[in-house]
Amino acid sequence: HESFSCSLQLIALCWRAEMAQKKYLIAKLTSCLREDKIQLWKPPYTNEKKEAGEEMKELVQKYASKLNINENDTENMLEEIRCKAIERGAGNENFKVTGIARLDIYLPRRKVSEVSQRLEYVTNSIIFELRKEHAFRENAIKIIINKKQLDLGRTLEDQGVTHNAKVMVLQLEQSDEETKRKVQEEELQRQKEKEISDKMQRTKKGLEILAEREEYLDADSTPYLDIANQTGRSIEIPPQAKKALVLAMGYHEKGRALMKKKEYEIALPYLLDADKHFCECSTDLLNTVDNYAVLQLDIVWCYFRLEQLDCLDDAEKKLSTAHTCFKKCYGENHERLIDIKGSYGREKVLFLRLYLLQGIGHYHSGREKEAAEYIQKASRLYEELAIDPEKVARLSLLGFSEQEARLALRACHGDVEHAANLITNRREEKAQIRREERAKRRQRLEDINTLKSMGYSERAAQIALHEAQGNVDQAFKFILDNPELLLENDDDDPVAIDQFQVSQESIDQLTYMGFSHEAAEQALKVFKGNVHLASQTLAHYGGVLPASLLLSPEGSTASEESTSSKDSSPTDEDMETDAVNEILEDIPEHEEDYLDLTLEEEEQIIHEYLSYIQLPQKNPC
């Protein structure tokens, strides 16, 4: 059984090697044709019957000699390039006459052995055709065109889909089993697909809730996402930019969590959503954090692991953007990282993956020298960053996690003693930050209670202290300057203001202070008998209530109406809580989790592509 398993692995490896070599050689041939300005779809290389002309033989001999490859292979590859060019040209002519466009469809690997085919479409018939031809079920697939997820409710034209666009089809399933064998398997698969679709909707809902939650709320009882720097301390960001950044980072973390499970088809839509929200942030912000650069790497990595790099026309641009962003964020020679963190060993794993992807891109574009340069750079970095398991075990015996050990060993160039000190110091820094946060929360709670003792609601106190940056005196003034906060009530008593019975004694107290009987009665009704709030407000506003506090003709205030409109059923609240909890589960505890790559995948891919580069004309098997 073990021998059979090994044979299957060897066959798969050989097939991948052959495909990679063929793709590389076709790219080289295409590059040569472009340099020599040869158009295979035109005479003398193609005759009137669309057949290969006699001059093709000369081309075969020329390029077989130039590239040092077999003439038969050269002839077959040139014929493949010529036929595709003719097919593309015929499609272009047909499009001009009929308006019927054609798309390059890249289907899931498990669905067909061939990775692409052509499909004609009119308006939105693409989804119908895909389901009809390949038995895709409703909600079972995601369609990616130009790095954007297709909205099946809108026409392709509205979404900028053009003739000859490349279409990537993702099948949202977590198993490679054939789902048509039995009815039971069919039902199970449908349930899985619905579960994935529902989870994506919950993720969207949960992130929107977290992004829109007010910062004045107590994080212990009502969690919200905060933005912190590389040391773990919160940083101030304008509200609109913060919302976009929270959504972007939330989608990114969800995608990364799925990438860890090797569920690349499900991860990719989340990553593309993250990219969309990052683009809503300012350029200055993106140049100061490495999140956007890491996202570009993750998107290209997903396409590569799905064997669909052809669908990502701007893979090279994304990698270049990542490289530029890393330089701006870390410094040309990593000086900013060294200033902040004392070293840059942990971040080197990002450059390893960057160089590896750049090398793969060059290889499949036929640029063997550039491919060799970048993959060898990745290989050298791997040798530097590979962690000795014994050193990890020694740090584990000291009570440190494997993740802490890997990150620290890379930061300290493999020195176990220095790594242990680094982890200990970092733990102490985190503990200090937590102590400072707890002290802030205690002080905030005391300030809230101080304002509550004056008669203000807890929510009004929270909002005012947030706006006043914790200054109680300024918060007190803020509440009086914003009278709508005076109507905030922590009680669940739904009694309407106009139905509240004011005592004569309370009215007398206010009239004794010099306020009119009418103003005193109205203020006491608004504040439901609270003499202290009524007197403060009347005094602040010169003996009369501001317009925003006056009773409406229906006998209720705007605040009460808005409060009632916000009421939601317990079921809705439970659903929101579940959505938020799912988001929080995917957010890693360690702030450098994205740097903790085991490099097992990278090692395998480096060796695979080095074999292609070193022996490009030989069968790797």
XYZ file of C-alpha atoms in Angstrom:
621
model
C 0.000 0.000 0.000
C 2.875 2.375 0.874
C 4.575 1.646 -2.452
C 1.361 2.370 -4.337
C 0.959 5.675 -2.480
C 4.534 6.690 -3.272
C 4.022 5.848 -6.934
C 0.960 8.057 -7.119
C 2.900 10.936 -5.573
C 5.742 10.446 -8.066
C 3.312 10.402 -11.000
C 1.691 13.622 -9.764
C 5.084 15.272 -9.342
C 6.172 14.221 -12.844
C 2.925 15.499 -14.355
C 3.335 18.883 -12.633
C 6.940 19.056 -13.807
C 5.956 18.284 -17.407
C 3.186 20.874 -17.333
C 5.493 23.501 -15.826
C 8.218 22.751 -18.420
C 5.730 22.876 -21.304
C 4.295 26.164 -20.075
C 7.802 27.569 -19.734
C 8.772 26.531 -23.284
C 5.548 27.901 -24.796
C 6.263 31.191 -23.029
C 9.793 31.190 -24.494
C 8.473 30.464 -27.987
C 5.838 33.181 -27.682
C 8.527 35.631 -26.579
C 10.703 34.692 -29.565
C 7.797 35.111 -31.990
C 7.029 38.511 -30.522
C 10.677 39.624 -30.800
C 10.848 38.458 -34.430
C 7.441 40.064 -35.166
C 6.052 36.805 -36.537
C 2.256 36.461 -36.698
C 1.475 32.764 -37.019
C -2.202 33.305 -37.838
C -1.342 35.149 -41.056
C 0.290 34.031 -44.368
C 2.768 32.561 -45.035
C 2.413 30.577 -41.790
C -1.329 29.984 -42.174
C -3.029 29.433 -45.565
C -6.586 30.220 -46.676
C -7.835 26.910 -45.287
C -6.419 27.834 -41.864
C -3.807 25.094 -42.226
C -0.108 25.405 -41.409
C 2.014 26.733 -44.285
C 5.297 25.309 -45.507
C 7.234 28.130 -43.808
C 6.344 26.614 -40.443
C 9.020 23.970 -41.004
C 11.703 26.640 -41.155
C 10.419 28.175 -37.927
C 10.479 24.768 -36.234
C 14.137 24.221 -37.177
C 15.092 27.792 -36.221
C 13.553 27.762 -32.756
C 14.431 24.147 -31.967
C 18.065 25.058 -32.552
C 17.828 28.391 -30.745
C 16.160 26.954 -27.642
C 17.906 23.571 -27.825
C 14.696 21.524 -27.757
C 13.372 18.573 -29.736
C 11.984 19.471 -33.205
C 8.823 17.400 -32.700
C 8.092 19.181 -29.410
C 8.824 22.529 -31.043
C 6.469 21.750 -33.925
C 3.663 20.682 -31.561
C 4.013 23.778 -29.378
C 4.166 26.172 -32.333
C 1.063 24.520 -33.781
C -0.699 24.945 -30.417
C 0.223 28.645 -30.355
C -0.897 29.046 -34.005
C -4.290 27.344 -33.445
C -5.014 29.402 -30.345
C -4.149 32.586 -32.248
C -6.514 31.625 -35.081
C -9.280 30.762 -32.623
C -8.792 34.068 -30.838
C -8.848 35.975 -34.133
C -12.043 34.220 -35.257
C -13.624 35.112 -31.921
C -12.630 38.751 -32.357
C -14.209 38.886 -35.828
C -17.351 37.175 -34.580
C -17.571 39.665 -31.726
C -17.399 42.600 -34.152
C -20.229 41.160 -36.267
C -22.569 39.549 -33.718
C -21.615 41.213 -30.438
C -21.258 37.751 -28.849
C -18.164 37.799 -26.660
C -15.989 34.874 -25.628
C -14.398 34.169 -22.272
C -11.466 32.009 -21.166
C -12.939 29.783 -18.461
C -10.546 28.283 -15.885
C -12.443 25.538 -14.081
C -11.600 23.962 -10.709
C -8.904 21.316 -10.923
C -11.151 18.629 -9.516
C -13.811 19.309 -12.143
C -11.898 18.700 -15.365
C -8.425 17.605 -16.375
C -8.069 20.539 -18.790
C -7.729 23.812 -16.909
C -9.419 26.033 -19.450
C -11.931 26.162 -22.241
C -13.758 28.767 -24.290
C -17.318 29.794 -23.679
C -19.595 32.127 -25.605
C -21.980 34.257 -23.612
C -24.694 36.802 -24.018
C -25.384 39.123 -21.030
C -25.567 36.914 -17.923
C -25.867 33.461 -19.462
C -22.376 32.553 -18.177
C -23.720 31.199 -14.888
C -26.427 29.223 -16.654
C -23.911 27.727 -19.091
C -21.496 26.776 -16.324
C -24.211 25.003 -14.354
C -25.550 23.273 -17.437
C -22.180 22.084 -18.733
C -20.500 21.164 -15.450
C -23.364 20.458 -13.022
C -22.534 23.306 -10.667
C -25.338 23.934 -8.201
C -26.745 27.246 -7.049
C -24.494 28.976 -4.479
C -21.852 26.273 -5.153
C -19.408 28.496 -7.034
C -17.778 31.877 -6.995
C -16.714 33.521 -10.263
C -13.669 35.796 -10.265
C -13.089 38.146 -13.210
C -10.345 40.783 -13.194
C -9.697 40.035 -9.504
C -13.298 40.899 -8.635
C -16.045 38.565 -7.569
C -18.849 38.502 -10.133
C -22.205 39.807 -8.942
C -24.675 37.332 -10.407
C -27.499 39.822 -9.990
C -25.979 42.309 -12.471
C -25.142 42.028 -16.152
C -21.568 41.293 -17.178
C -21.458 44.495 -19.223
C -22.313 46.579 -16.148
C -19.406 44.982 -14.298
C -16.878 45.798 -17.019
C -16.462 42.250 -18.317
C -14.936 42.471 -21.789
C -14.321 40.193 -24.737
C -11.545 37.612 -24.123
C -11.627 38.183 -20.350
C -10.204 35.430 -18.136
C -12.728 33.845 -15.799
C -11.725 31.849 -12.736
C -14.340 29.499 -11.280
C -14.003 28.566 -7.605
C -15.977 25.595 -6.348
C -16.898 26.130 -2.700
C -16.476 22.692 -1.287
C -14.103 21.384 1.331
C -13.738 17.854 -0.003
C -12.370 16.342 -3.221
C -14.886 13.484 -3.163
C -17.232 13.024 -6.098
C -20.602 14.316 -4.934
C -22.732 12.558 -7.529
C -22.095 8.960 -6.550
C -24.958 8.684 -4.125
C -27.981 10.709 -3.160
C -26.714 10.882 0.407
C -23.423 12.401 -0.719
C -25.319 14.878 -2.889
C -27.368 16.077 0.068
C -24.312 16.266 2.302
C -22.516 18.383 -0.287
C -25.458 20.746 -0.607
C -25.421 21.221 3.143
C -21.698 21.985 3.062
C -22.117 24.510 0.282
C -24.974 26.220 2.109
C -22.904 26.265 5.284
C -19.993 27.961 3.463
C -22.315 30.466 1.804
C -24.003 31.243 5.142
C -20.617 31.596 6.822
C -19.521 34.151 4.217
C -22.688 36.150 4.865
C -22.139 35.951 8.637
C -18.546 37.098 8.199
C -19.714 40.127 6.235
C -22.382 40.916 8.858
C -19.994 40.427 11.779
C -17.298 42.653 10.274
C -19.808 45.406 9.512
C -21.067 45.267 13.127
C -17.536 45.448 14.538
C -16.474 48.212 12.140
C -19.498 50.364 13.011
C -19.522 49.866 16.785
C -18.809 53.020 18.684
C -15.467 53.251 20.466
C -17.037 54.662 23.613
C -18.516 51.237 24.437
C -16.857 49.034 27.022
C -14.706 46.496 25.177
C -15.153 43.962 27.987
C -18.914 43.752 27.432
C -19.245 44.920 23.790
C -16.182 43.966 21.718
C -15.023 46.035 18.777
C -11.930 45.844 16.591
C -9.116 48.218 17.414
C -6.045 49.107 15.349
C -2.689 48.707 17.069
C 0.908 49.326 16.036
C 3.707 46.753 15.940
C 4.177 46.991 19.708
C 0.506 46.283 20.439
C -0.515 49.825 21.418
C -3.666 51.395 19.964
C -3.207 54.124 17.365
C -5.524 56.958 16.404
C -7.020 56.805 12.904
C -9.797 59.016 11.435
C -13.205 57.271 11.779
C -13.912 56.786 8.059
C -10.431 55.454 7.331
C -10.635 53.251 10.412
C -13.876 51.641 9.261
C -12.378 50.738 5.865
C -9.196 49.486 7.551
C -11.118 47.351 10.063
C -13.156 45.759 7.264
C -10.023 45.160 5.187
C -8.074 43.622 8.057
C -11.071 41.551 9.157
C -11.555 40.015 5.716
C -7.801 39.464 5.475
C -7.657 37.598 8.787
C -10.592 35.414 7.744
C -8.843 34.610 4.469
C -5.578 33.851 6.247
C -7.353 31.503 8.668
C -8.687 29.538 5.680
C -5.270 29.575 3.972
C -3.794 27.881 7.043
C -6.269 25.043 6.454
C -5.229 24.930 2.739
C -8.781 25.955 1.751
C -7.581 28.339 -0.931
C -10.767 28.338 -3.018
C -12.788 29.555 -0.049
C -10.065 31.943 1.153
C -9.644 33.835 -2.136
C -13.016 35.708 -2.142
C -12.259 36.989 1.384
C -8.827 38.208 0.293
C -10.270 39.994 -2.738
C -12.856 41.696 -0.484
C -9.987 42.778 1.773
C -8.156 44.229 -1.244
C -11.267 46.225 -2.189
C -11.541 47.774 1.288
C -7.804 48.483 1.547
C -8.126 50.516 -1.655
C -10.573 52.789 0.213
C -7.792 53.762 2.647
C -5.433 56.634 1.952
C -2.117 55.982 0.206
C -0.232 57.541 3.134
C -1.790 55.033 5.513
C -0.997 52.049 3.282
C 2.636 53.177 3.034
C 3.066 53.099 6.810
C 1.733 49.576 7.509
C 2.770 46.265 5.962
C -0.751 44.773 5.939
C -1.464 45.772 2.347
C 1.819 44.309 1.098
C 1.185 41.035 2.944
C -2.301 40.878 1.388
C -0.831 41.201 -2.129
C 1.443 38.244 -1.377
C -1.460 36.196 -0.019
C -3.621 36.844 -3.094
C -0.874 35.791 -5.512
C -0.059 32.780 -3.305
C -3.725 31.675 -3.439
C -3.808 31.907 -7.229
C -0.556 29.938 -7.403
C -1.763 27.174 -5.052
C -4.951 26.942 -7.108
C -2.759 26.608 -10.241
C -4.590 29.598 -11.711
C -1.849 32.237 -11.997
C -2.915 32.771 -15.620
C -6.142 34.323 -14.286
C -4.197 36.987 -12.387
C -3.026 39.286 -15.156
C -1.366 41.707 -12.729
C 0.445 39.169 -10.521
C 3.762 40.833 -11.387
C 2.320 44.247 -10.522
C 0.951 42.981 -7.205
C 4.327 41.563 -6.231
C 6.054 44.787 -7.259
C 3.531 46.747 -5.161
C 4.252 44.494 -2.199
C 8.014 44.989 -2.579
C 7.636 48.784 -2.798
C 5.298 48.839 0.196
C 7.729 46.762 2.282
C 10.533 49.213 1.504
C 8.431 52.236 2.484
C 7.174 50.558 5.626
C 10.400 48.901 6.794
C 12.938 51.317 5.322
C 15.254 50.793 2.373
C 17.615 48.712 4.526
C 15.054 47.715 7.184
C 16.212 50.579 9.415
C 12.662 51.392 10.592
C 12.135 47.776 11.671
C 15.423 47.719 13.542
C 14.448 50.971 15.304
C 11.050 49.637 16.363
C 11.709 45.938 16.948
C 15.476 45.655 17.262
C 15.805 43.233 14.326
C 14.207 42.246 11.032
C 14.770 38.479 11.062
C 11.075 37.682 11.465
C 10.037 39.726 8.431
C 12.473 37.897 6.164
C 9.896 35.129 5.641
C 7.793 37.660 3.716
C 10.710 38.389 1.379
C 11.304 34.663 0.939
C 7.728 34.185 -0.282
C 7.975 37.367 -2.380
C 11.156 36.221 -4.155
C 9.720 32.743 -4.658
C 6.541 34.047 -6.288
C 8.518 36.486 -8.424
C 10.750 33.623 -9.574
C 7.743 31.448 -10.433
C 6.209 34.325 -12.399
C 9.411 34.858 -14.380
C 9.725 31.135 -15.071
C 6.222 30.831 -16.511
C 6.873 33.942 -18.627
C 9.935 32.302 -20.170
C 12.499 34.520 -18.403
C 14.807 31.801 -17.082
C 17.657 34.085 -15.920
C 15.370 36.233 -13.778
C 13.591 33.100 -12.526
C 16.876 31.526 -11.467
C 17.979 34.735 -9.727
C 14.821 35.090 -7.625
C 14.342 31.409 -6.775
C 17.977 31.148 -5.712
C 17.479 34.249 -3.521
C 14.478 32.490 -1.969
C 16.564 29.338 -1.506
C 19.327 31.238 0.299
C 16.785 32.894 2.557
C 15.251 29.504 3.322
C 18.644 28.156 4.425
C 18.989 31.164 6.711
C 15.465 30.960 8.161
C 15.026 27.190 8.537
C 14.586 26.451 12.246
C 16.374 23.641 14.074
C 13.597 21.565 15.780
C 15.892 20.869 18.733
C 16.157 24.595 19.469
C 12.376 24.933 19.361
C 12.111 21.993 21.762
C 14.612 23.605 24.174
C 12.566 26.823 24.259
C 9.364 24.825 24.692
C 10.833 23.256 27.836
C 11.171 26.792 29.223
C 7.408 27.282 28.857
C 7.346 29.134 25.526
C 5.031 28.214 22.654
C 6.355 26.869 19.351
C 5.162 30.029 17.624
C 7.049 32.253 20.087
C 10.108 30.049 19.656
C 10.124 30.204 15.845
C 9.642 33.961 15.724
C 12.272 34.645 18.368
C 14.866 32.282 16.867
C 14.540 33.996 13.488
C 14.843 37.407 15.136
C 17.962 36.261 17.022
C 19.611 34.348 14.133
C 19.108 31.010 15.889
C 20.655 31.977 19.256
C 18.562 30.124 21.867
C 19.638 32.237 24.865
C 18.942 35.530 23.106
C 15.623 34.145 21.839
C 14.555 33.226 25.381
C 15.413 36.743 26.603
C 13.541 38.286 23.686
C 10.384 36.274 24.411
C 10.587 37.111 28.126
C 11.014 40.830 27.417
C 8.157 40.815 24.921
C 5.885 39.076 27.425
C 6.760 41.723 30.014
C 5.985 44.499 27.492
C 2.605 42.928 26.741
C 1.889 42.543 30.461
C 2.734 46.227 30.977
C 0.377 47.228 28.142
C -2.381 45.108 29.707
C -1.786 46.727 33.106
C -1.993 50.172 31.536
C -5.226 49.207 29.734
C -6.743 47.866 32.967
C -5.770 51.076 34.790
C -7.404 53.128 32.028
C -10.575 51.038 32.269
C -10.689 51.439 36.061
C -10.276 55.202 35.768
C -12.896 55.318 33.020
C -15.358 53.380 35.172
C -14.777 55.796 38.065
C -15.380 58.768 35.757
C -18.565 57.183 34.379
C -19.834 56.647 37.930
C -19.011 60.280 38.763
C -21.177 61.492 35.861
C -23.910 58.977 36.702
C -24.006 60.350 40.255
C -24.895 63.723 38.696
C -27.968 62.125 37.146
C -26.665 61.366 33.641
C -27.148 57.969 31.999
C -24.286 55.541 31.571
C -24.420 55.804 27.770
C -24.360 59.615 27.905
C -21.365 59.424 30.256
C -19.559 56.974 27.947
C -20.092 59.123 24.850
C -19.099 62.338 26.600
C -15.920 60.882 28.133
C -14.910 59.468 24.750
C -15.392 62.839 23.064
C -13.594 64.643 25.907
C -10.709 62.120 25.877
C -11.346 61.185 29.504
C -11.570 64.701 30.967
C -14.566 64.679 33.378
C -15.041 68.464 33.422
C -15.022 68.611 29.615
C -17.373 65.625 29.492
C -19.832 67.420 31.796
C -19.789 70.459 29.498
C -20.124 68.252 26.410
C -23.332 66.692 27.756
C -24.896 70.081 28.454
C -23.850 71.346 24.999
C -25.442 68.287 23.397
C -28.907 68.137 24.977
C -29.944 64.980 23.102
C -27.576 63.109 25.438
C -29.658 64.286 28.388
C -32.509 62.103 27.162
C -30.430 58.923 27.290
C -31.936 56.575 29.880
C -30.534 53.337 31.226
C -33.957 52.230 32.524
C -36.241 49.922 30.607
C -39.307 51.913 31.670
C -41.289 52.575 28.466
C -43.603 55.176 29.992
C -44.101 58.082 27.543
C -42.962 61.519 28.684
C -46.385 63.114 28.376
C -47.819 60.424 30.657
C -45.298 61.039 33.422
C -46.883 62.618 36.484
C -44.820 65.498 37.904
C -45.113 66.180 41.635
C -46.044 69.674 42.807
C -43.167 69.571 45.262
C -40.629 69.189 42.434
C -42.216 72.048 40.478
C -42.056 74.238 43.582
C -38.363 73.464 43.996
C -37.609 74.708 40.496
C -39.846 77.783 40.686
C -38.107 78.660 43.966
C -34.853 78.699 42.000
C -36.349 81.323 39.699
C -37.602 79.225 36.756
C -41.100 79.686 35.365
C -43.837 77.220 36.295
C -44.276 76.153 32.641
C -40.543 75.599 32.057
C -40.195 73.729 35.364
C -43.080 71.371 34.584
C -41.869 70.706 31.050
C -38.285 70.031 32.170
C -39.424 67.648 34.908
C -41.518 65.710 32.397
C -38.599 65.436 29.994
C -36.269 64.227 32.751
C -38.981 62.144 34.448
C -38.880 63.967 37.765
C -35.090 64.354 38.076
C -34.867 67.807 39.698
C -31.070 67.920 39.458
C -30.993 67.366 35.657
C -33.921 69.691 35.100
C -32.315 72.559 37.071
C -28.894 72.078 35.432
C -30.352 72.118 31.933
C -32.647 75.106 32.528
C -29.760 77.040 34.070
C -27.434 76.195 31.159
C -29.977 77.301 28.557
C -31.197 80.502 30.281
C -34.384 79.172 31.869
C -35.883 77.468 28.771
C -35.455 74.019 27.279
C -33.621 73.816 23.917
C -35.759 72.891 20.903
C -34.296 69.389 20.717
C -35.727 68.590 24.161
C -39.224 70.003 23.632
C -42.091 67.520 23.487
C -43.360 66.592 20.015
C -47.091 66.973 19.238
C -47.487 63.225 19.656
C -46.116 63.485 23.134
C -42.793 61.756 22.727
C -39.272 62.905 21.917
C -37.064 62.182 18.957
C -34.742 60.243 21.196
C -37.499 57.883 22.312
C -38.605 57.359 18.725
C -35.087 56.537 17.586
C -34.634 54.232 20.547
C -37.782 52.306 19.709
C -36.721 52.019 16.074
C -33.445 50.436 17.138
C -35.138 47.724 19.141
C -34.412 44.309 17.760
C -35.691 40.898 18.605
C -33.610 38.587 20.811
C -33.181 36.321 17.765
C -31.534 39.127 15.778
C -29.248 39.921 18.704
C -28.241 36.256 18.999
C -27.437 36.127 15.284
C -25.325 39.270 15.556
C -23.486 37.845 18.551
C -22.733 34.616 16.659
C -21.489 36.580 13.636
C -19.171 38.686 15.796
C -17.872 35.665 17.710
C -16.964 33.912 14.448
C -14.863 36.920 13.461
C -13.134 37.083 16.824
C -12.270 33.364 16.670
C -10.236 33.938 13.493
C -8.210 36.839 14.890
C -4.901 35.413 16.171
C -3.749 36.190 19.680
C -0.160 36.857 18.617
C 0.276 40.106 16.694
C 3.039 38.538 14.552
C 1.064 35.434 13.594
C 1.337 36.407 9.908
C 5.132 36.080 10.165
C 5.008 32.579 11.626
C 5.485 30.490 8.475
C 6.801 26.973 8.965
C 8.227 27.197 5.390
C 7.410 23.537 4.648
C 5.445 24.454 1.510
C 8.078 26.963 0.434
C 10.870 24.394 0.800
C 9.062 21.903 -1.454
C 8.280 24.524 -4.114
C 11.845 25.898 -4.100
C 13.269 22.430 -4.731
C 10.701 21.748 -7.441
C 11.431 24.933 -9.391
C 15.181 24.694 -8.911
C 14.990 21.321 -10.654
C 13.149 22.961 -13.575
C 15.726 25.731 -13.867
C 18.783 23.478 -13.564
C 17.442 20.928 -16.063
C 14.993 22.885 -18.246
C 15.315 20.651 -21.293
C 15.238 17.272 -19.556
C 12.338 15.271 -18.238
C 12.348 15.857 -14.447
C 11.155 12.275 -13.947
